[in-house]
Amino acid sequence: MYDKLNGEKRGIVGVGSALMDLLVFEDDAFLKGISEIKGGMTLVDGAFADGVLEKVTSEVTVVPGGAACNTIIGVGRLSGTATFVGKRGRDSYGDIFEKDLKQNGVTPNLVTSDTPTGRVLSIITPDAQRSMFTYLGAASELAPAEISPEKFKDAAIVLIEGYLVFNQDLMTRTLEAAKEAGALVAMDLASFTVVEEALSFIKETVIPSVDILIANEDEARAFTGLSDEAEALAEMSRCADVAVLKLGARGSRIAVGGTVTEVAPVAGGDIVDTTGAGDLWAAGFLYGMVMGYPAETCGDIASACGYEVCRVTGADIPAAGWDRIKNTLPAS
């Protein structure tokens, strides 16, 4: 699919925020009571997150999360070589986070801090859309000096989550270290609100180092300023060798070397929660890339991952779901 991946290395390293996801189901009225924004991600402090949590009326589901982490766990569950780089607190949430990485086939490369482990309050409304309120905690303290090319020595691809743009020095150092290690850089834009708030930095500083650019419709529109999806993908492909437009229930489009591949979605209507859908889509896609599969196959694996995670609450696909996904993989 992509001649810069020669098969010598197959490792995928994710750099991002080590966060715990706190998932709750509430109605639109509850959401409007705390925010004017539906969907996307809003940065908050710990007091805000705790205050909202005290008001919820539904059961709270606690699972490890963070965009890059979700993706890397997906790679690990696909039996890929997966590593996660981040910073966690020396607390029970941090212990759970690290233990979960190991249980999912991921090598943790974590720095620790006295600051509490970060968390995301994800409010899921009846339409299955999630609105995220993020307290970064220890994750925000990951420093440029803690990133070195050595962390990426076995990586074919280094995945950088879009949320990292809020720490510009860290983002810049991570890009430098990845390139020094000879890895390709993949970036998932993560949230349209992130793109809107950091557009100049993304375009001027980040994009020149990006080889693989992944976005959904809203993120692509915010990044390119174009509402036409074909035009937005074409603009993205001028910025990166591989450009991906995720279209949710309508599938996806993958642009490589001037060729656009249309990928159909997985059929089915039993959608419970879209938390992690884009992250797990990226897991399947990047895994397919390092395995040397053609674009359509990469997209099909990605679609299967994205679909299965939408059938459950949170970003943790159960074993039966992974079995169904693995049945879509080409015979080795």
Short mmCIF file of C-alpha atoms in Angstrom, two decimals:
data_model
loop_
_atom_site.label_atom_id
_atom_site.label_comp_id
_atom_site.label_asym_id
_atom_site.label_seq_id
_atom_site.Cartn_x
_atom_site.Cartn_y
_atom_site.Cartn_z
CA MET A 1 0.00 0.00 0.00
CA TYR A 2 2.77 2.43 0.92
CA ASP A 3 6.35 1.98 -0.24
CA LYS A 4 7.88 3.78 2.76
CA LEU A 5 6.84 0.80 4.89
CA ASN A 6 9.29 -1.91 3.89
CA GLY A 7 8.39 -4.53 6.47
CA GLU A 8 11.69 -4.38 8.38
CA LYS A 9 9.90 -2.86 11.37
CA ARG A 10 6.29 -3.48 12.34
CA GLY A 11 6.08 -1.73 15.68
CA ILE A 12 3.47 0.96 16.31
CA VAL A 13 4.14 3.39 19.17
CA GLY A 14 1.44 5.73 20.43
CA VAL A 15 2.25 8.98 22.20
CA GLY A 16 -0.57 10.62 24.06
CA SER A 17 -2.53 11.19 27.22
CA ALA A 18 -2.78 8.40 29.78
CA LEU A 19 -6.39 8.87 30.87
CA MET A 20 -9.19 6.99 32.56
CA ASP A 21 -12.57 7.16 30.83
CA LEU A 22 -15.60 7.75 33.07
CA LEU A 23 -18.63 6.88 30.93
CA VAL A 24 -22.17 7.97 31.81
CA PHE A 25 -25.49 7.92 29.95
CA GLU A 26 -27.52 11.12 30.29
CA ASP A 27 -30.09 13.01 28.22
CA ASP A 28 -29.59 16.18 26.20
CA ALA A 29 -31.09 18.32 28.96
CA PHE A 30 -28.38 17.18 31.37
CA LEU A 31 -25.68 17.99 28.82
CA LYS A 32 -27.11 21.44 28.12
CA GLY A 33 -27.00 22.14 31.83
CA ILE A 34 -23.22 21.91 31.86
CA SER A 35 -22.11 22.86 28.34
CA GLU A 36 -23.24 24.67 25.21
CA ILE A 37 -21.18 22.26 23.10
CA LYS A 38 -22.42 18.82 22.09
CA GLY A 39 -19.80 16.42 20.78
CA GLY A 40 -16.09 17.05 20.59
CA MET A 41 -13.78 17.53 23.55
CA THR A 42 -13.54 20.30 26.13
CA LEU A 43 -10.58 20.70 28.49
CA VAL A 44 -11.64 21.19 32.12
CA ASP A 45 -10.00 21.24 35.53
CA GLY A 46 -10.34 18.51 38.12
CA ALA A 47 -12.91 20.43 40.15
CA PHE A 48 -15.22 20.81 37.14
CA ALA A 49 -14.98 17.11 36.31
CA ASP A 50 -15.67 16.11 39.91
CA GLY A 51 -18.58 18.55 40.13
CA VAL A 52 -20.28 17.14 37.04
CA LEU A 53 -19.67 13.60 38.23
CA GLU A 54 -21.56 14.38 41.44
CA LYS A 55 -24.62 15.36 39.37
CA VAL A 56 -24.88 12.29 37.16
CA THR A 57 -27.86 10.03 37.71
CA SER A 58 -26.67 6.95 35.82
CA GLU A 59 -24.09 4.30 36.65
CA VAL A 60 -20.48 5.30 35.92
CA THR A 61 -18.35 2.89 33.87
CA VAL A 62 -14.59 3.32 34.43
CA VAL A 63 -12.17 2.10 31.74
CA PRO A 64 -8.70 3.15 30.55
CA GLY A 65 -8.84 5.60 27.66
CA GLY A 66 -7.25 8.42 25.75
CA ALA A 67 -7.26 8.56 21.96
CA ALA A 68 -3.79 7.18 21.24
CA CYS A 69 -4.12 4.64 24.05
CA ASN A 70 -7.37 3.28 22.61
CA THR A 71 -5.70 2.91 19.22
CA ILE A 72 -2.59 1.21 20.59
CA ILE A 73 -4.64 -1.21 22.67
CA GLY A 74 -6.46 -2.10 19.45
CA VAL A 75 -3.13 -2.81 17.76
CA GLY A 76 -2.15 -5.01 20.69
CA ARG A 77 -5.41 -6.96 20.52
CA LEU A 78 -4.78 -7.54 16.82
CA SER A 79 -1.48 -9.16 17.87
CA GLY A 80 0.54 -6.24 16.55
CA THR A 81 3.70 -4.92 18.20
CA ALA A 82 2.31 -2.09 20.31
CA THR A 83 3.84 0.40 22.77
CA PHE A 84 2.28 3.36 24.57
CA VAL A 85 4.26 6.40 25.76
CA GLY A 86 2.67 8.72 28.30
CA LYS A 87 2.56 9.94 31.90
CA ARG A 88 0.37 8.68 34.72
CA GLY A 89 -0.15 9.47 38.36
CA ARG A 90 1.08 7.35 41.25
CA ASP A 91 -2.46 6.38 42.19
CA SER A 92 -5.02 3.62 41.78
CA TYR A 93 -6.21 4.95 38.41
CA GLY A 94 -2.62 4.93 37.18
CA ASP A 95 -2.12 1.36 38.39
CA ILE A 96 -5.29 0.25 36.59
CA PHE A 97 -4.20 2.04 33.44
CA GLU A 98 -0.78 0.35 33.31
CA LYS A 99 -2.17 -3.08 34.18
CA ASP A 100 -4.76 -2.80 31.42
CA LEU A 101 -2.11 -1.97 28.82
CA LYS A 102 -0.19 -5.13 29.69
CA GLN A 103 -3.32 -7.28 29.64
CA ASN A 104 -4.06 -6.06 26.12
CA GLY A 105 -0.66 -6.88 24.66
CA VAL A 106 0.77 -3.36 24.90
CA THR A 107 4.22 -2.52 26.27
CA PRO A 108 3.84 0.44 28.70
CA ASN A 109 6.53 3.12 28.47
CA LEU A 110 5.17 5.39 31.18
CA VAL A 111 6.62 8.19 33.28
CA THR A 112 5.03 8.67 36.73
CA SER A 113 4.00 11.81 38.61
CA ASP A 114 2.58 12.86 41.97
CA THR A 115 -0.22 14.62 40.06
CA PRO A 116 -3.38 12.49 39.75
CA THR A 117 -3.89 10.38 36.65
CA GLY A 118 -5.95 12.25 34.06
CA ARG A 119 -9.56 11.37 33.33
CA VAL A 120 -12.22 11.97 30.72
CA LEU A 121 -15.87 12.35 31.63
CA SER A 122 -17.73 11.08 28.56
CA ILE A 123 -21.43 11.94 28.54
CA ILE A 124 -23.30 9.69 26.12
CA THR A 125 -26.68 10.98 24.95
CA PRO A 126 -29.55 8.83 23.57
CA ASP A 127 -28.34 9.35 19.98
CA ALA A 128 -25.13 7.46 20.98
CA GLN A 129 -23.02 10.62 20.58
CA ARG A 130 -20.46 11.35 23.26
CA SER A 131 -19.35 14.71 24.60
CA MET A 132 -16.01 14.60 26.37
CA PHE A 133 -14.81 16.76 29.25
CA THR A 134 -11.12 16.12 29.85
CA TYR A 135 -8.98 16.74 32.92
CA LEU A 136 -5.45 15.93 31.75
CA GLY A 137 -3.85 15.64 35.17
CA ALA A 138 -0.45 13.91 35.06
CA ALA A 139 -0.79 13.46 31.29
CA SER A 140 -0.25 17.20 30.82
CA GLU A 141 3.15 16.99 32.54
CA LEU A 142 4.85 14.74 29.98
CA ALA A 143 7.88 16.86 29.12
CA PRO A 144 9.97 17.21 25.94
CA ALA A 145 13.05 16.05 27.89
CA GLU A 146 11.25 12.75 28.57
CA ILE A 147 10.95 11.98 24.85
CA SER A 148 13.93 10.52 22.98
CA PRO A 149 14.50 8.63 19.69
CA GLU A 150 15.26 5.55 21.81
CA LYS A 151 11.55 5.28 22.64
CA PHE A 152 10.84 4.80 18.92
CA LYS A 153 13.77 2.62 17.87
CA ASP A 154 11.54 -0.36 16.97
CA ALA A 155 8.70 1.68 15.48
CA ALA A 156 7.58 1.61 11.88
CA ILE A 157 4.90 4.16 12.79
CA VAL A 158 4.64 6.65 15.64
CA LEU A 159 1.03 7.66 16.26
CA ILE A 160 0.54 11.12 17.74
CA GLU A 161 -2.91 12.04 18.96
CA GLY A 162 -4.27 15.43 18.02
CA TYR A 163 -4.73 16.43 21.65
CA LEU A 164 -0.95 16.72 21.96
CA VAL A 165 -1.12 20.08 20.16
CA PHE A 166 -2.04 21.68 23.48
CA ASN A 167 1.59 21.07 24.54
CA GLN A 168 3.43 22.53 21.58
CA ASP A 169 6.96 21.93 22.87
CA LEU A 170 6.14 18.29 23.55
CA MET A 171 4.55 17.86 20.14
CA THR A 172 7.56 19.39 18.41
CA ARG A 173 10.02 17.20 20.32
CA THR A 174 7.98 14.06 19.65
CA LEU A 175 7.98 14.76 15.91
CA GLU A 176 11.74 15.34 15.96
CA ALA A 177 12.44 12.16 17.93
CA ALA A 178 10.21 10.04 15.70
CA LYS A 179 11.96 11.27 12.57
CA GLU A 180 15.40 10.82 14.16
CA ALA A 181 14.43 7.20 14.84
CA GLY A 182 13.46 6.71 11.21
CA ALA A 183 9.76 6.17 11.92
CA LEU A 184 6.80 7.39 9.94
CA VAL A 185 4.43 9.75 11.74
CA ALA A 186 0.68 9.19 11.82
CA MET A 187 -1.63 11.83 13.24
CA ASP A 188 -5.29 11.41 14.09
CA LEU A 189 -6.80 14.89 14.36
CA ALA A 190 -8.93 13.59 17.27
CA SER A 191 -11.54 16.35 17.60
CA PHE A 192 -12.85 19.25 15.50
CA THR A 193 -12.59 21.52 18.54
CA VAL A 194 -8.88 20.68 18.84
CA VAL A 195 -8.34 21.51 15.17
CA GLU A 196 -10.20 24.80 15.46
CA GLU A 197 -8.21 25.90 18.50
CA ALA A 198 -4.76 24.97 17.16
CA LEU A 199 -5.14 25.19 13.37
CA SER A 200 -2.14 27.45 12.70
CA PHE A 201 0.22 25.34 14.80
CA ILE A 202 -1.03 22.12 13.21
CA LYS A 203 -0.57 23.39 9.67
CA GLU A 204 2.70 25.25 10.15
CA THR A 205 4.57 23.00 12.59
CA VAL A 206 2.99 19.56 12.74
CA ILE A 207 1.82 18.71 9.23
CA PRO A 208 5.26 18.99 7.54
CA SER A 209 6.35 15.95 9.59
CA VAL A 210 3.16 13.90 9.12
CA ASP A 211 3.11 10.95 6.71
CA ILE A 212 -0.35 9.58 7.55
CA LEU A 213 -3.22 11.98 8.30
CA ILE A 214 -6.52 10.68 9.68
CA ALA A 215 -9.70 12.72 10.21
CA ASN A 216 -13.47 12.38 10.34
CA GLU A 217 -15.84 14.68 8.44
CA ASP A 218 -15.97 17.40 11.11
CA GLU A 219 -12.21 17.38 11.66
CA ALA A 220 -11.52 17.45 7.93
CA ARG A 221 -13.86 20.42 7.51
CA ALA A 222 -12.16 22.28 10.36
CA PHE A 223 -8.69 21.45 8.99
CA THR A 224 -9.31 22.29 5.33
CA GLY A 225 -12.13 24.82 5.53
CA LEU A 226 -13.93 22.76 2.88
CA SER A 227 -17.39 21.23 3.35
CA ASP A 228 -17.22 19.08 0.20
CA GLU A 229 -15.80 15.75 1.34
CA ALA A 230 -13.97 14.94 -1.90
CA GLU A 231 -12.34 18.36 -1.93
CA ALA A 232 -11.42 18.07 1.75
CA LEU A 233 -9.77 14.68 1.18
CA ALA A 234 -7.88 16.05 -1.82
CA GLU A 235 -6.56 18.90 0.32
CA MET A 236 -5.55 16.48 3.07
CA SER A 237 -3.70 14.33 0.54
CA ARG A 238 -1.65 17.36 -0.44
CA CYS A 239 -0.50 17.53 3.18
CA ALA A 240 0.38 13.86 3.75
CA ASP A 241 1.31 10.82 1.67
CA VAL A 242 -1.61 8.87 3.11
CA ALA A 243 -4.85 10.71 3.89
CA VAL A 244 -7.91 9.11 5.43
CA LEU A 245 -11.43 10.49 5.72
CA LYS A 246 -13.56 8.55 8.19
CA LEU A 247 -17.27 8.79 7.39
CA GLY A 248 -18.83 6.86 10.26
CA ALA A 249 -21.76 4.73 9.13
CA ARG A 250 -20.93 5.63 5.50
CA GLY A 251 -17.52 3.97 5.56
CA SER A 252 -14.30 5.77 4.68
CA ARG A 253 -12.08 7.05 1.89
CA ILE A 254 -8.34 6.43 1.72
CA ALA A 255 -6.09 8.52 -0.55
CA VAL A 256 -2.61 7.20 -1.39
CA GLY A 257 -0.47 8.43 -4.26
CA GLY A 258 -3.36 10.05 -6.09
CA THR A 259 -5.60 6.97 -5.83
CA VAL A 260 -8.73 7.11 -3.67
CA THR A 261 -10.11 3.85 -2.27
CA GLU A 262 -13.73 3.79 -1.10
CA VAL A 263 -14.28 1.49 1.88
CA ALA A 264 -17.76 0.26 2.74
CA PRO A 265 -18.95 0.23 6.35
CA VAL A 266 -19.72 -2.98 8.20
CA ALA A 267 -23.45 -3.65 7.96
CA GLY A 268 -25.45 -3.61 11.17
CA GLY A 269 -27.56 -1.24 13.20
CA ASP A 270 -26.92 -2.28 16.80
CA ILE A 271 -25.02 0.87 17.78
CA VAL A 272 -24.83 1.53 21.52
CA ASP A 273 -22.05 4.11 21.97
CA THR A 274 -19.58 5.72 19.56
CA THR A 275 -16.85 6.21 22.21
CA GLY A 276 -13.54 5.09 20.72
CA ALA A 277 -14.96 4.40 17.25
CA GLY A 278 -12.44 6.58 15.45
CA ASP A 279 -9.60 5.40 17.68
CA LEU A 280 -10.26 1.72 17.02
CA TRP A 281 -10.76 2.44 13.32
CA ALA A 282 -7.23 3.86 13.31
CA ALA A 283 -5.97 0.74 15.11
CA GLY A 284 -7.20 -1.53 12.35
CA PHE A 285 -5.94 0.76 9.62
CA LEU A 286 -2.42 1.24 11.00
CA TYR A 287 -2.11 -2.47 11.79
CA GLY A 288 -3.02 -3.26 8.20
CA MET A 289 -0.46 -0.76 6.95
CA VAL A 290 2.49 -2.23 8.87
CA MET A 291 1.41 -5.70 7.74
CA GLY A 292 1.69 -4.54 4.13
CA TYR A 293 -1.97 -5.05 3.22
CA PRO A 294 -3.58 -3.10 0.34
CA ALA A 295 -5.59 0.02 1.13
CA GLU A 296 -8.98 -1.68 0.80
CA THR A 297 -7.97 -4.46 3.20
CA CYS A 298 -6.62 -1.91 5.70
CA GLY A 299 -9.93 -0.08 5.46
CA ASP A 300 -11.97 -3.26 5.92
CA ILE A 301 -10.06 -4.20 9.08
CA ALA A 302 -10.50 -0.64 10.33
CA SER A 303 -14.24 -0.71 9.64
CA ALA A 304 -14.60 -3.98 11.53
CA CYS A 305 -12.80 -2.50 14.54
CA GLY A 306 -14.85 0.69 14.44
CA TYR A 307 -18.11 -1.24 14.17
CA GLU A 308 -17.40 -3.67 17.00
CA VAL A 309 -16.52 -0.92 19.48
CA CYS A 310 -19.81 0.85 18.72
CA ARG A 311 -21.69 -2.25 19.90
CA VAL A 312 -20.51 -1.79 23.50
CA THR A 313 -20.20 0.97 26.08
CA GLY A 314 -16.72 2.50 26.04
CA ALA A 315 -13.71 1.61 23.93
CA ASP A 316 -13.13 -1.92 25.26
CA ILE A 317 -14.13 -4.48 22.62
CA PRO A 318 -14.92 -7.86 24.26
CA ALA A 319 -13.17 -11.08 23.24
CA ALA A 320 -16.04 -12.17 20.99
CA GLY A 321 -15.76 -8.91 19.06
CA TRP A 322 -12.04 -9.37 18.55
CA ASP A 323 -12.69 -12.90 17.32
CA ARG A 324 -15.06 -11.53 14.68
CA ILE A 325 -12.50 -8.90 13.68
CA LYS A 326 -9.70 -11.45 13.38
CA ASN A 327 -11.90 -13.52 11.08
CA THR A 328 -11.71 -10.63 8.58
CA LEU A 329 -7.88 -10.69 8.48
CA PRO A 330 -6.11 -12.13 5.44
CA ALA A 331 -4.71 -15.63 5.90
CA SER A 332 -1.08 -15.48 6.99
#
